[in-house]
Coordinates of C-alpha atoms in Angstrom, one line a residue:
M22 CA 3.2 2.9 -5.1
G23 CA 2.3 6.1 -6.3
N24 CA 0.2 8.6 -4.4
S25 CA -2.9 7.2 -2.4
K26 CA -5.1 8.8 0.5
Q27 CA -3.3 8.7 3.8
P28 CA -4.6 9.8 7.2
Y29 CA -2.0 12.3 7.8
A30 CA -2.5 16.4 7.4
S31 CA 1.2 17.3 7.0
Q32 CA 4.4 16.7 8.8
W33 CA 6.7 19.6 9.9
T34 CA 10.9 18.8 9.8
N35 CA 13.1 20.7 11.1
P36 CA 16.0 21.6 8.2
S37 CA 18.5 23.3 10.6
P38 CA 22.1 22.5 10.3
E39 CA 21.9 21.4 13.9
A40 CA 18.9 18.7 13.3
S41 CA 21.1 17.7 10.2
Q42 CA 23.9 17.3 12.9
L43 CA 21.8 14.7 14.9
F44 CA 21.6 12.6 12.2
V45 CA 25.0 12.6 11.7
N46 CA 25.5 11.4 14.9
T47 CA 23.1 8.9 14.8
F48 CA 24.5 7.4 11.8
E49 CA 28.1 7.7 12.9
Y50 CA 27.0 5.6 16.3
W51 CA 25.8 3.1 14.0
A52 CA 28.7 2.9 11.8
R53 CA 31.4 2.5 15.1
S54 CA 28.8 -0.3 16.3
S55 CA 29.4 -2.1 13.2
L56 CA 33.3 -1.8 13.6
K57 CA 32.9 -3.0 17.3
D58 CA 31.4 -5.8 16.2
E59 CA 34.0 -6.1 13.9
K60 CA 31.9 -6.0 10.9
E61 CA 32.1 -3.1 8.1
P62 CA 29.3 -0.5 8.6
P63 CA 26.4 -1.0 6.1
A64 CA 26.8 1.1 2.7
H65 CA 23.3 2.8 3.2
I66 CA 24.3 3.8 6.7
L67 CA 27.9 5.6 5.7
Q68 CA 25.6 7.0 2.6
L69 CA 22.8 8.5 4.7
K70 CA 25.8 9.7 7.2
K71 CA 27.3 11.4 4.0
D72 CA 23.9 13.0 3.0
F73 CA 23.4 14.4 6.1
I74 CA 26.8 16.1 6.2
E75 CA 25.8 17.8 3.0
K76 CA 22.0 18.7 4.0
R77 CA 23.9 20.3 7.3
D78 CA 27.0 22.2 5.7
L79 CA 24.4 23.4 3.1
A80 CA 22.1 24.9 5.8
L81 CA 24.9 26.3 7.5
K82 CA 25.5 28.3 4.3
N83 CA 22.1 29.5 3.8
K84 CA 21.7 30.6 7.4
S85 CA 18.6 32.6 6.3
Q86 CA 16.7 30.0 5.1
N87 CA 13.0 29.1 6.8
R88 CA 13.7 27.0 9.9
S89 CA 11.2 24.8 9.4
E90 CA 9.5 22.9 6.2
T91 CA 6.1 21.5 6.1
T92 CA 5.0 18.8 3.5
E93 CA 1.3 19.6 2.9
D94 CA -0.8 16.4 2.5
R95 CA -0.5 14.5 -0.9
N96 CA -3.9 12.8 -0.6
E97 CA -5.7 11.6 -3.3
E98 CA -8.7 9.1 -3.0
F99 CA -8.2 5.4 -2.4
D100 CA -8.8 3.7 -5.9
I101 CA -10.1 0.0 -4.5
S102 CA -10.1 -1.4 -8.0
K103 CA -6.4 -1.3 -8.0
S104 CA -6.2 -3.0 -4.7
I105 CA -6.2 -6.9 -4.3
Q106 CA -9.6 -7.7 -4.2
K107 CA -9.2 -10.4 -1.5
P108 CA -9.4 -9.7 2.7
I109 CA -5.8 -8.4 3.9
Y110 CA -5.2 -8.7 7.7
I111 CA -2.5 -6.7 9.1
L112 CA -1.1 -8.2 12.8
I113 CA -0.3 -5.5 14.9
D114 CA 1.0 -5.2 19.1
G115 CA 2.7 -2.7 21.0
D116 CA 6.2 -3.6 19.1
C117 CA 4.7 -1.9 16.1
A118 CA 6.3 1.8 16.1
S119 CA 6.9 4.6 13.9
S120 CA 7.5 3.2 10.6
C121 CA 5.4 0.2 11.2
E122 CA 2.7 2.8 12.4
S123 CA 2.9 4.9 9.3
T124 CA 2.7 1.5 7.1
V125 CA -0.6 0.7 8.9
D126 CA -1.8 4.1 8.4
F127 CA -1.2 3.9 4.6
F128 CA -3.8 1.0 4.6
E129 CA -6.4 2.8 6.4
Y130 CA -8.7 3.7 3.7
N131 CA -8.4 0.2 2.2
T132 CA -11.9 -1.6 3.2
L133 CA -10.7 -4.7 2.8
V134 CA -7.9 -4.4 5.5
K135 CA -8.4 -5.2 9.1
T136 CA -5.7 -4.7 11.6
V137 CA -5.6 -7.8 14.3
G138 CA -4.2 -7.7 17.6
E139 CA -3.3 -5.1 20.2
N140 CA -2.7 -1.2 20.2
T141 CA 0.5 -0.4 18.3
A142 CA 3.3 1.9 20.5
G143 CA 2.0 5.1 19.3
Y144 CA 5.4 7.0 18.1
I145 CA 3.9 8.1 15.2
H146 CA 3.6 11.9 16.0
F147 CA 7.0 12.6 16.9
G148 CA 9.6 10.7 14.5
N149 CA 13.0 11.1 12.8
N150 CA 15.1 10.6 15.7
G151 CA 18.4 12.3 15.9
S152 CA 21.2 11.6 18.7
V153 CA 23.0 13.3 21.2
F154 CA 25.7 11.6 22.9
L155 CA 26.8 12.8 26.5
K156 CA 30.4 12.4 26.5
N157 CA 31.1 11.5 30.2
S158 CA 28.0 9.5 31.2
G159 CA 28.0 8.0 27.8
I160 CA 23.8 8.3 27.4
Q161 CA 22.2 8.7 24.6
L162 CA 19.6 11.4 24.1
Q163 CA 17.0 11.1 21.2
M164 CA 15.5 14.5 19.6
A165 CA 12.5 14.1 17.2
M166 CA 13.1 16.4 14.3
S167 CA 9.8 16.0 13.0
Y168 CA 6.2 16.0 13.7
N169 CA 2.9 14.4 12.0
S170 CA -0.2 15.6 12.4
Y171 CA -3.7 13.7 11.5
L172 CA -6.3 15.3 9.0
D173 CA -9.1 14.2 11.8
G174 CA -7.0 16.0 14.5
R175 CA -6.8 12.6 16.4
F176 CA -3.6 12.3 18.5
I177 CA -2.5 8.9 19.3
E178 CA 1.3 9.5 20.9
K179 CA 2.0 6.8 23.9
T180 CA -1.7 5.0 22.6
G181 CA -1.1 3.9 19.3
I182 CA -3.4 2.8 16.9
T183 CA -5.9 0.8 17.7
P184 CA -6.7 -2.7 15.8
K185 CA -10.2 -3.0 14.2
I186 CA -10.0 -6.4 15.7
K187 CA -8.5 -6.7 19.4
V188 CA -7.3 -9.9 20.7
P189 CA -6.7 -10.4 24.4
K190 CA -3.3 -10.1 25.7
G191 CA -1.6 -13.6 25.4
K192 CA -3.7 -14.9 22.7
N193 CA -2.7 -15.5 19.1
A194 CA -3.6 -12.8 17.0
M195 CA -3.1 -15.0 14.0
D196 CA -5.8 -17.1 15.3
F197 CA -8.4 -14.3 15.3
A198 CA -7.2 -13.5 11.7
W199 CA -7.9 -16.9 10.5
S200 CA -11.4 -16.9 12.6
D201 CA -12.5 -13.9 10.9
F202 CA -11.5 -14.9 7.5
F203 CA -13.2 -18.2 7.6
S204 CA -16.4 -16.5 9.4
N205 CA -16.6 -14.2 6.5
V206 CA -15.9 -17.2 3.7
K207 CA -18.9 -18.9 5.2
R208 CA -21.5 -16.1 4.9
K209 CA -20.6 -15.9 1.2

């Protein structure tokens, strides 16, 4: 897709060997879950586990490395001429979290896009969770290994992205999207 203007200022990521091990734990858990269901673990899960083992081992060798990495913003102005020239509706609700929210954010500067529904979950600031499994209790703890910040300073953890067209709980967001679409067609 190439670079496009995004609402993020930067992302901080923990490159420590401990953080990589938390991801190894997560992918190992997913692989074992597949085996419990008598299925072969997906190849991409095994590859991710291998990649994080290599990253962990490299971080262990380079103990003096900086313990944090920051990805600076990679924003370019949004070029609407390269976009589809029709209204785009994105339906969102409280089940839209993390990757779903960053996908919605990718379209923030496209003036043809309208979000419709309810607030998202608000899991965008702290992400890329690794896992620790407590041996005796079997409890799984998840720990965020990255932090995203917005250019405008907003903080939406647990409140989520507010849709441009709010839909009352229990109502169908698609009906509201169609209604908005047809009302705009009639105006033209």
